[in-house]
């Protein structure tokens, strides 16, 4: 296999492992509304040291904090679209962000819609 084909395969596998809306969040109206809902109803909503609020803007200026937000957003998206089970979400949040974030994660689970929404179309 040549280097170009190997690089293309690696990129495809990496993209497939991401949450359904990792590259198209602007089209994910339902998920974005869910984020606003949990930011409102699950206060304080922690992702590690970050306090997520309504209309939260990722802290792109702070690379360490941005990584927390990126990981939290990915895990929450996977939960919302039922790509991971609620217990897996709790385990992941606990491992990634620590105990303070677990209460926020439990509240997030209680806010899930009854039916798994379809991921946004590319």
Tab-separated table of N, CA, C and O in Angstrom:
chain	number	residue	atom	x	y	z
A	1	UNK	N	0.861	-1.173	0.000
A	1	UNK	CA	0.000	0.000	0.000
A	1	UNK	C	0.907	1.234	0.000
A	1	UNK	O	1.830	1.332	0.799
A	2	UNK	N	0.598	2.202	-0.890
A	2	UNK	CA	1.442	3.391	-0.952
A	2	UNK	C	1.116	4.357	0.181
A	2	UNK	O	0.093	4.234	0.854
A	3	UNK	N	1.976	5.346	0.383
A	3	UNK	CA	1.824	6.276	1.506
A	3	UNK	C	0.555	7.115	1.394
A	3	UNK	O	-0.086	7.415	2.391
A	4	UNK	N	0.160	7.494	0.191
A	4	UNK	CA	-1.045	8.315	0.004
A	4	UNK	C	-2.290	7.530	0.396
A	4	UNK	O	-3.164	8.035	1.096
A	5	UNK	N	-2.362	6.289	-0.039
A	5	UNK	CA	-3.520	5.448	0.298
A	5	UNK	C	-3.565	5.180	1.796
A	5	UNK	O	-4.646	5.195	2.400
A	6	UNK	N	-2.415	4.965	2.403
A	6	UNK	CA	-2.355	4.729	3.842
A	6	UNK	C	-2.802	5.970	4.619
A	6	UNK	O	-3.561	5.866	5.586
A	7	UNK	N	-2.376	7.141	4.173
A	7	UNK	CA	-2.785	8.387	4.832
A	7	UNK	C	-4.288	8.607	4.685
A	7	UNK	O	-4.971	9.029	5.625
A	8	UNK	N	-4.847	8.326	3.516
A	8	UNK	CA	-6.290	8.476	3.292
A	8	UNK	C	-7.074	7.509	4.167
A	8	UNK	O	-8.108	7.876	4.732
A	9	UNK	N	-6.600	6.289	4.296
A	9	UNK	CA	-7.261	5.307	5.157
A	9	UNK	C	-7.219	5.744	6.614
A	9	UNK	O	-8.227	5.671	7.329
A	10	UNK	N	-6.088	6.239	7.062
A	10	UNK	CA	-5.970	6.710	8.454
A	10	UNK	C	-6.912	7.875	8.715
A	10	UNK	O	-7.565	7.946	9.758
A	11	UNK	N	-7.011	8.802	7.779
A	11	UNK	CA	-7.915	9.951	7.940
A	11	UNK	C	-9.369	9.492	7.978
A	11	UNK	O	-10.167	9.995	8.776
A	12	UNK	N	-9.736	8.549	7.132
A	12	UNK	CA	-11.116	8.041	7.114
A	12	UNK	C	-11.456	7.337	8.422
A	12	UNK	O	-12.553	7.514	8.964
A	13	UNK	N	-10.543	6.550	8.942
A	13	UNK	CA	-10.783	5.863	10.209
A	13	UNK	C	-10.896	6.848	11.363
A	13	UNK	O	-11.750	6.692	12.242
A	14	UNK	N	-10.080	7.879	11.368
A	14	UNK	CA	-10.148	8.880	12.433
A	14	UNK	C	-11.470	9.625	12.387
A	14	UNK	O	-12.102	9.866	13.410
A	15	UNK	N	-11.922	9.977	11.195
A	15	UNK	CA	-13.208	10.689	11.067
A	15	UNK	C	-14.369	9.800	11.477
A	15	UNK	O	-15.339	10.259	12.090
A	16	UNK	N	-14.309	8.521	11.175
A	16	UNK	CA	-15.392	7.592	11.523
A	16	UNK	C	-15.520	7.414	13.034
A	16	UNK	O	-16.598	7.125	13.541
A	17	UNK	N	-14.445	7.626	13.771
A	17	UNK	CA	-14.476	7.447	15.221
A	17	UNK	C	-15.079	8.643	15.942
A	17	UNK	O	-15.388	8.561	17.117
A	18	UNK	N	-15.262	9.746	15.253
A	18	UNK	CA	-15.788	10.954	15.885
A	18	UNK	C	-17.299	10.877	16.051
A	18	UNK	O	-17.972	10.095	15.399
A	19	UNK	N	-17.805	11.725	16.911
A	19	UNK	CA	-19.245	11.827	17.121
A	19	UNK	C	-19.919	12.227	15.811
A	19	UNK	O	-19.298	12.842	14.950
A	20	UNK	N	-21.206	11.879	15.646
A	20	UNK	CA	-21.903	12.116	14.379
A	20	UNK	C	-21.877	13.560	13.898
A	20	UNK	O	-21.916	13.806	12.713
A	21	UNK	N	-21.832	14.517	14.788
A	21	UNK	CA	-21.866	15.910	14.348
A	21	UNK	C	-20.554	16.638	14.610
A	21	UNK	O	-20.517	17.855	14.653
A	22	UNK	N	-19.478	15.896	14.740
A	22	UNK	CA	-18.198	16.517	15.075
A	22	UNK	C	-17.756	17.539	14.034
A	22	UNK	O	-17.106	18.515	14.369
A	23	UNK	N	-18.118	17.326	12.788
A	23	UNK	CA	-17.678	18.230	11.722
A	23	UNK	C	-18.813	19.118	11.221
A	23	UNK	O	-18.600	19.986	10.404
A	24	UNK	N	-20.040	18.901	11.666
A	24	UNK	CA	-21.183	19.645	11.137
A	24	UNK	C	-22.085	20.154	12.242
A	24	UNK	O	-23.290	20.179	12.095
A	25	UNK	N	-21.522	20.606	13.348
A	25	UNK	CA	-22.330	21.016	14.483
A	25	UNK	C	-23.296	22.136	14.144
A	25	UNK	O	-24.368	22.227	14.718
A	26	UNK	N	-22.953	22.997	13.202
A	26	UNK	CA	-23.833	24.105	12.834
A	26	UNK	C	-25.161	23.572	12.289
A	26	UNK	O	-26.186	24.227	12.395
A	27	UNK	N	-25.162	22.382	11.719
A	27	UNK	CA	-26.385	21.772	11.187
A	27	UNK	C	-27.138	20.967	12.246
A	27	UNK	O	-28.224	20.481	11.981
A	28	UNK	N	-26.565	20.797	13.408
A	28	UNK	CA	-27.133	19.933	14.444
A	28	UNK	C	-28.071	20.736	15.343
A	28	UNK	O	-27.812	20.908	16.528
A	29	UNK	N	-29.175	21.195	14.793
A	29	UNK	CA	-30.105	22.034	15.547
A	29	UNK	C	-30.627	21.378	16.808
A	29	UNK	O	-30.720	22.013	17.859
A	30	UNK	N	-30.991	20.110	16.730
A	30	UNK	CA	-31.494	19.402	17.900
A	30	UNK	C	-30.449	19.262	18.983
A	30	UNK	O	-30.728	19.467	20.165
A	31	UNK	N	-29.235	18.928	18.577
A	31	UNK	CA	-28.158	18.784	19.555
A	31	UNK	C	-27.814	20.133	20.176
A	31	UNK	O	-27.605	20.238	21.384
A	32	UNK	N	-27.767	21.174	19.358
A	32	UNK	CA	-27.473	22.500	19.892
A	32	UNK	C	-28.543	22.932	20.897
A	32	UNK	O	-28.228	23.515	21.935
A	33	UNK	N	-29.808	22.630	20.610
A	33	UNK	CA	-30.888	22.949	21.555
A	33	UNK	C	-30.723	22.131	22.837
A	33	UNK	O	-30.979	22.629	23.938
A	34	UNK	N	-30.288	20.875	22.698
A	34	UNK	CA	-30.044	20.025	23.868
A	34	UNK	C	-28.939	20.626	24.739
A	34	UNK	O	-29.052	20.648	25.973
A	35	UNK	N	-27.878	21.138	24.110
A	35	UNK	CA	-26.797	21.767	24.869
A	35	UNK	C	-27.311	22.966	25.657
A	35	UNK	O	-26.958	23.144	26.826
A	36	UNK	N	-28.151	23.774	25.042
A	36	UNK	CA	-28.730	24.922	25.751
A	36	UNK	C	-29.621	24.454	26.901
A	36	UNK	O	-29.623	25.052	27.975
A	37	UNK	N	-30.374	23.381	26.662
A	37	UNK	CA	-31.267	22.845	27.697
A	37	UNK	C	-30.488	22.360	28.911
A	37	UNK	O	-30.830	22.705	30.046
A	38	UNK	N	-29.437	21.582	28.684
A	38	UNK	CA	-28.688	21.075	29.834
A	38	UNK	C	-27.896	22.198	30.512
A	38	UNK	O	-27.710	22.165	31.727
A	39	UNK	N	-27.458	23.180	29.735
A	39	UNK	CA	-26.766	24.320	30.341
A	39	UNK	C	-27.708	25.096	31.259
A	39	UNK	O	-27.282	25.668	32.255
A	40	UNK	N	-28.991	25.067	30.938
A	40	UNK	CA	-29.992	25.758	31.749
A	40	UNK	C	-30.444	24.914	32.942
A	40	UNK	O	-30.523	25.403	34.062
A	41	UNK	N	-30.713	23.640	32.705
A	41	UNK	CA	-31.327	22.786	33.725
A	41	UNK	C	-30.343	22.026	34.605
A	41	UNK	O	-30.750	21.491	35.649
A	42	UNK	N	-29.112	21.935	34.223
A	42	UNK	CA	-28.141	21.116	34.966
A	42	UNK	C	-27.045	21.961	35.620
A	42	UNK	O	-25.912	21.507	35.769
A	43	UNK	N	-27.375	23.159	36.008
A	43	UNK	CA	-26.378	24.027	36.642
A	43	UNK	C	-26.079	23.568	38.063
A	43	UNK	O	-26.997	23.177	38.767
A	44	UNK	N	-24.835	23.578	38.456
A	44	UNK	CA	-23.681	23.912	37.641
A	44	UNK	C	-23.308	22.741	36.725
A	44	UNK	O	-23.300	21.586	37.156
A	45	UNK	N	-23.053	23.033	35.464
A	45	UNK	CA	-22.704	22.030	34.459
A	45	UNK	C	-21.203	22.103	34.219
A	45	UNK	O	-20.706	23.019	33.566
A	46	UNK	N	-20.487	21.153	34.816
A	46	UNK	CA	-19.024	21.152	34.742
A	46	UNK	C	-18.498	20.158	33.722
A	46	UNK	O	-19.024	19.053	33.584
A	47	UNK	N	-17.429	20.576	33.043
A	47	UNK	CA	-16.607	19.700	32.212
A	47	UNK	C	-15.179	19.953	32.678
A	47	UNK	O	-14.523	20.877	32.213
A	48	UNK	N	-14.755	19.179	33.650
A	48	UNK	CA	-13.457	19.442	34.260
A	48	UNK	C	-13.509	20.795	34.960
A	48	UNK	O	-14.434	21.062	35.716
A	49	UNK	N	-12.577	21.694	34.654
A	49	UNK	CA	-12.574	23.005	35.313
A	49	UNK	C	-13.555	24.005	34.676
A	49	UNK	O	-13.766	25.087	35.206
A	50	UNK	N	-14.137	23.641	33.546
A	50	UNK	CA	-15.029	24.562	32.836
A	50	UNK	C	-16.442	24.511	33.380
A	50	UNK	O	-16.980	23.441	33.634
A	51	UNK	N	-17.061	25.669	33.500
A	51	UNK	CA	-18.471	25.773	33.848
A	51	UNK	C	-19.198	26.121	32.558
A	51	UNK	O	-19.021	27.202	32.007
A	52	UNK	N	-20.003	25.174	32.064
A	52	UNK	CA	-20.737	25.358	30.808
A	52	UNK	C	-22.033	26.111	31.123
A	52	UNK	O	-22.792	25.700	31.994
A	53	UNK	N	-22.268	27.199	30.406
A	53	UNK	CA	-23.465	28.009	30.601
A	53	UNK	C	-24.206	28.143	29.269
A	53	UNK	O	-23.698	27.732	28.217
A	54	UNK	N	-25.398	28.743	29.304
A	54	UNK	CA	-26.127	28.999	28.063
A	54	UNK	C	-25.269	29.868	27.155
A	54	UNK	O	-24.538	30.732	27.611
A	55	UNK	N	-25.366	29.588	25.856
A	55	UNK	CA	-24.590	30.320	24.840
A	55	UNK	C	-23.088	30.271	25.096
A	55	UNK	O	-22.370	31.212	24.782
A	56	UNK	N	-22.645	29.154	25.667
A	56	UNK	CA	-21.220	28.982	25.984
A	56	UNK	C	-20.394	29.057	24.710
A	56	UNK	O	-20.744	28.465	23.692
A	57	UNK	N	-19.308	29.761	24.768
A	57	UNK	CA	-18.355	29.825	23.666
A	57	UNK	C	-17.106	29.064	24.077
A	57	UNK	O	-16.585	29.277	25.167
A	58	UNK	N	-16.649	28.181	23.177
A	58	UNK	CA	-15.468	27.406	23.534
A	58	UNK	C	-14.286	28.347	23.762
A	58	UNK	O	-14.147	29.355	23.086
A	59	UNK	N	-13.464	28.008	24.742
A	59	UNK	CA	-12.322	28.864	25.073
A	59	UNK	C	-11.144	28.606	24.141
A	59	UNK	O	-10.108	28.101	24.543
A	60	UNK	N	-11.292	28.950	22.860
A	60	UNK	CA	-10.255	28.663	21.865
A	60	UNK	C	-8.938	29.361	22.201
A	60	UNK	O	-7.876	28.905	21.794
A	61	UNK	N	-8.988	30.443	22.946
A	61	UNK	CA	-7.779	31.169	23.321
A	61	UNK	C	-6.959	30.411	24.363
A	61	UNK	O	-5.790	30.686	24.546
A	62	UNK	N	-7.580	29.460	25.056
A	62	UNK	CA	-6.911	28.705	26.113
A	62	UNK	C	-6.867	27.243	25.694
A	62	UNK	O	-7.850	26.523	25.846
A	63	UNK	N	-5.763	26.821	25.129
A	63	UNK	CA	-5.693	25.492	24.538
A	63	UNK	C	-5.968	24.365	25.526
A	63	UNK	O	-6.566	23.364	25.176
A	64	UNK	N	-5.575	24.509	26.775
A	64	UNK	CA	-5.839	23.455	27.749
A	64	UNK	C	-7.335	23.359	28.034
A	64	UNK	O	-7.892	22.279	28.077
A	65	UNK	N	-8.004	24.484	28.232
A	65	UNK	CA	-9.444	24.470	28.476
A	65	UNK	C	-10.205	24.026	27.241
A	65	UNK	O	-11.216	23.350	27.333
A	66	UNK	N	-9.724	24.410	26.059
A	66	UNK	CA	-10.388	24.010	24.822
A	66	UNK	C	-10.430	22.495	24.707
A	66	UNK	O	-11.426	21.936	24.270
A	67	UNK	N	-9.357	21.834	25.116
A	67	UNK	CA	-9.326	20.377	25.052
A	67	UNK	C	-10.416	19.772	25.936
A	67	UNK	O	-11.070	18.814	25.542
A	68	UNK	N	-10.636	20.334	27.120
A	68	UNK	CA	-11.729	19.851	27.975
A	68	UNK	C	-13.063	20.007	27.277
A	68	UNK	O	-13.886	19.100	27.264
A	69	UNK	N	-13.303	21.179	26.694
A	69	UNK	CA	-14.578	21.434	26.029
A	69	UNK	C	-14.769	20.507	24.835
A	69	UNK	O	-15.843	19.946	24.638
A	70	UNK	N	-13.731	20.330	24.046
A	70	UNK	CA	-13.797	19.468	22.873
A	70	UNK	C	-14.141	18.034	23.274
A	70	UNK	O	-15.004	17.390	22.668
A	71	UNK	N	-13.492	17.529	24.311
A	71	UNK	CA	-13.774	16.166	24.775
A	71	UNK	C	-15.192	16.059	25.343
A	71	UNK	O	-15.886	15.074	25.103
A	72	UNK	N	-15.604	17.071	26.107
A	72	UNK	CA	-16.958	17.053	26.672
A	72	UNK	C	-18.003	17.092	25.566
A	72	UNK	O	-18.976	16.338	25.588
A	73	UNK	N	-17.795	17.955	24.577
A	73	UNK	CA	-18.732	18.076	23.467
A	73	UNK	C	-18.833	16.765	22.694
A	73	UNK	O	-19.933	16.317	22.350
A	74	UNK	N	-17.702	16.121	22.458
A	74	UNK	CA	-17.698	14.841	21.742
A	74	UNK	C	-18.446	13.770	22.532
A	74	UNK	O	-19.287	13.061	21.977
A	75	UNK	N	-18.158	13.637	23.807
A	75	UNK	CA	-18.841	12.623	24.621
A	75	UNK	C	-20.344	12.902	24.724
A	75	UNK	O	-21.161	11.987	24.640
A	76	UNK	N	-20.711	14.170	24.889
A	76	UNK	CA	-22.128	14.517	25.023
A	76	UNK	C	-22.863	14.285	23.711
A	76	UNK	O	-24.009	13.824	23.705
A	77	UNK	N	-22.221	14.548	22.601
A	77	UNK	CA	-22.816	14.275	21.300
A	77	UNK	C	-23.029	12.772	21.104
A	77	UNK	O	-24.081	12.335	20.640
A	78	UNK	N	-22.030	11.999	21.470
A	78	UNK	CA	-22.165	10.538	21.354
A	78	UNK	C	-23.333	10.027	22.205
A	78	UNK	O	-24.083	9.149	21.779
A	79	UNK	N	-23.496	10.592	23.388
A	79	UNK	CA	-24.622	10.215	24.241
A	79	UNK	C	-25.938	10.620	23.598
A	79	UNK	O	-26.868	9.817	23.518
A	80	UNK	N	-26.033	11.845	23.141
A	80	UNK	CA	-27.269	12.380	22.561
A	80	UNK	C	-27.745	11.543	21.381
A	80	UNK	O	-28.933	11.249	21.256
A	81	UNK	N	-26.819	11.146	20.510
A	81	UNK	CA	-27.171	10.352	19.334
A	81	UNK	C	-27.161	8.848	19.606
A	81	UNK	O	-27.275	8.051	18.696
A	82	UNK	N	-27.015	8.468	20.882
A	82	UNK	CA	-27.043	7.076	21.335
A	82	UNK	C	-25.943	6.219	20.710
A	82	UNK	O	-26.125	5.043	20.461
A	83	UNK	N	-24.804	6.854	20.505
A	83	UNK	CA	-23.635	6.106	20.038
A	83	UNK	C	-22.910	5.455	21.208
A	83	UNK	O	-22.103	4.555	21.007
A	84	UNK	N	-23.166	5.957	22.420
A	84	UNK	CA	-22.672	5.327	23.640
A	84	UNK	C	-23.835	5.258	24.634
A	84	UNK	O	-24.767	6.066	24.581
A	85	UNK	N	-23.767	4.302	25.522
A	85	UNK	CA	-24.799	4.120	26.547
A	85	UNK	C	-24.607	5.137	27.674
A	85	UNK	O	-23.493	5.632	27.895
A	86	UNK	N	-25.682	5.439	28.405
A	86	UNK	CA	-25.547	6.371	29.537
A	86	UNK	C	-24.451	5.974	30.531
A	86	UNK	O	-23.711	6.843	31.009
A	87	UNK	N	-24.322	4.691	30.837
A	87	UNK	CA	-23.282	4.278	31.783
A	87	UNK	C	-21.893	4.530	31.210
A	87	UNK	O	-20.978	4.931	31.941
A	88	UNK	N	-21.724	4.317	29.922
A	88	UNK	CA	-20.440	4.605	29.280
A	88	UNK	C	-20.133	6.095	29.361
A	88	UNK	O	-18.994	6.500	29.615
A	89	UNK	N	-21.170	6.926	29.155
A	89	UNK	CA	-21.003	8.374	29.280
A	89	UNK	C	-20.536	8.741	30.687
A	89	UNK	O	-19.591	9.506	30.857
A	90	UNK	N	-21.187	8.174	31.700
A	90	UNK	CA	-20.783	8.444	33.077
A	90	UNK	C	-19.343	8.015	33.327
A	90	UNK	O	-18.565	8.748	33.951
A	91	UNK	N	-18.999	6.829	32.861
A	91	UNK	CA	-17.629	6.332	33.034
A	91	UNK	C	-16.623	7.258	32.342
A	91	UNK	O	-15.595	7.619	32.924
A	92	UNK	N	-16.937	7.649	31.103
A	92	UNK	CA	-16.027	8.504	30.343
A	92	UNK	C	-15.880	9.874	30.994
A	92	UNK	O	-14.768	10.394	31.109
A	93	UNK	N	-16.994	10.466	31.402
A	93	UNK	CA	-16.933	11.780	32.054
A	93	UNK	C	-16.123	11.696	33.344
A	93	UNK	O	-15.276	12.550	33.620
A	94	UNK	N	-16.360	10.667	34.134
A	94	UNK	CA	-15.597	10.497	35.367
A	94	UNK	C	-14.111	10.340	35.109
A	94	UNK	O	-13.283	10.944	35.805
A	95	UNK	N	-13.762	9.556	34.096
A	95	UNK	CA	-12.349	9.336	33.772
A	95	UNK	C	-11.691	10.562	33.165
A	95	UNK	O	-10.528	10.860	33.448
A	96	UNK	N	-12.412	11.278	32.321
A	96	UNK	CA	-11.842	12.439	31.643
A	96	UNK	C	-11.793	13.687	32.524
A	96	UNK	O	-10.836	14.453	32.461
A	97	UNK	N	-12.852	13.912	33.314
A	97	UNK	CA	-13.017	15.198	33.981
A	97	UNK	C	-13.044	15.147	35.498
A	97	UNK	O	-13.019	16.181	36.152
A	98	UNK	N	-13.170	13.977	36.079
A	98	UNK	CA	-13.155	13.864	37.532
A	98	UNK	C	-14.538	13.883	38.156
A	98	UNK	O	-15.557	14.071	37.496
A	99	UNK	N	-14.560	13.703	39.457
A	99	UNK	CA	-15.803	13.511	40.208
A	99	UNK	C	-16.741	14.707	40.150
A	99	UNK	O	-17.958	14.542	40.121
A	100	UNK	N	-16.219	15.921	40.133
A	100	UNK	CA	-17.085	17.100	40.140
A	100	UNK	C	-18.007	17.133	38.926
A	100	UNK	O	-19.129	17.624	39.006
A	101	UNK	N	-17.567	16.573	37.818
A	101	UNK	CA	-18.355	16.585	36.590
A	101	UNK	C	-19.412	15.482	36.548
A	101	UNK	O	-20.297	15.514	35.696
A	102	UNK	N	-19.336	14.516	37.457
A	102	UNK	CA	-20.279	13.392	37.415
A	102	UNK	C	-21.719	13.799	37.704
A	102	UNK	O	-22.647	13.280	37.082
A	103	UNK	N	-21.942	14.697	38.628
A	103	UNK	CA	-23.314	15.143	38.906
A	103	UNK	C	-23.901	15.834	37.682
A	103	UNK	O	-25.075	15.637	37.344
A	104	UNK	N	-23.101	16.612	36.997
A	104	UNK	CA	-23.537	17.245	35.749
A	104	UNK	C	-23.882	16.179	34.707
A	104	UNK	O	-24.877	16.307	33.994
A	105	UNK	N	-23.074	15.145	34.635
A	105	UNK	CA	-23.320	14.068	33.669
A	105	UNK	C	-24.611	13.324	33.998
A	105	UNK	O	-25.383	12.976	33.093
A	106	UNK	N	-24.878	13.087	35.266
A	106	UNK	CA	-26.127	12.421	35.654
A	106	UNK	C	-27.336	13.262	35.245
A	106	UNK	O	-28.332	12.748	34.739
A	107	UNK	N	-27.264	14.553	35.475
A	107	UNK	CA	-28.352	15.445	35.075
A	107	UNK	C	-28.506	15.441	33.551
A	107	UNK	O	-29.624	15.412	33.039
A	108	UNK	N	-27.396	15.463	32.830
A	108	UNK	CA	-27.441	15.442	31.363
A	108	UNK	C	-28.213	14.229	30.872
A	108	UNK	O	-29.059	14.336	29.975
A	109	UNK	N	-27.966	13.091	31.471
A	109	UNK	CA	-28.655	11.861	31.075
A	109	UNK	C	-30.161	11.984	31.287
A	109	UNK	O	-30.944	11.533	30.457
A	110	UNK	N	-30.582	12.632	32.363
A	110	UNK	CA	-32.026	12.763	32.623
A	110	UNK	C	-32.713	13.675	31.613
A	110	UNK	O	-33.934	13.638	31.486
A	111	UNK	N	-31.958	14.469	30.884
A	111	UNK	CA	-32.531	15.403	29.916
A	111	UNK	C	-32.594	14.848	28.491
A	111	UNK	O	-33.096	15.519	27.590
A	112	UNK	N	-32.117	13.634	28.289
A	112	UNK	CA	-32.110	13.056	26.944
A	112	UNK	C	-33.526	12.923	26.385
A	112	UNK	O	-34.456	12.583	27.119
A	113	UNK	N	-33.698	13.159	25.088
A	113	UNK	CA	-35.004	12.918	24.481
A	113	UNK	C	-35.330	11.430	24.515
A	113	UNK	O	-34.432	10.581	24.553
A	114	UNK	N	-36.626	11.112	24.498
A	114	UNK	CA	-37.061	9.714	24.594
A	114	UNK	C	-36.551	8.874	23.422
A	114	UNK	O	-36.172	7.721	23.594
A	115	UNK	N	-36.546	9.449	22.233
A	115	UNK	CA	-36.088	8.731	21.039
A	115	UNK	C	-34.727	9.265	20.615
A	115	UNK	O	-34.469	10.467	20.712
A	116	UNK	N	-33.897	8.380	20.099
A	116	UNK	CA	-32.587	8.799	19.616
A	116	UNK	C	-32.748	9.623	18.341
A	116	UNK	O	-33.333	9.149	17.365
A	117	UNK	N	-32.284	10.850	18.342
A	117	UNK	CA	-32.399	11.686	17.145
A	117	UNK	C	-31.459	11.187	16.028
A	117	UNK	O	-30.426	10.576	16.290
A	118	UNK	N	-31.832	11.480	14.804
A	118	UNK	CA	-30.961	11.159	13.665
A	118	UNK	C	-29.824	12.171	13.627
A	118	UNK	O	-30.041	13.351	13.870
A	119	UNK	N	-28.613	11.721	13.323
A	119	UNK	CA	-27.501	12.678	13.216
A	119	UNK	C	-27.711	13.602	12.024
A	119	UNK	O	-28.428	13.262	11.086
A	120	UNK	N	-27.094	14.776	12.037
A	120	UNK	CA	-27.251	15.703	10.913
A	120	UNK	C	-26.656	15.133	9.643
A	120	UNK	O	-25.694	14.362	9.696
A	121	UNK	N	-27.210	15.522	8.520
A	121	UNK	CA	-26.675	15.087	7.222
A	121	UNK	C	-25.538	16.004	6.831
A	121	UNK	O	-25.601	17.197	7.065
A	122	UNK	N	-24.539	15.428	6.243
A	122	UNK	CA	-23.380	16.228	5.787
A	122	UNK	C	-23.753	17.054	4.592
A	122	UNK	O	-24.565	16.810	3.821
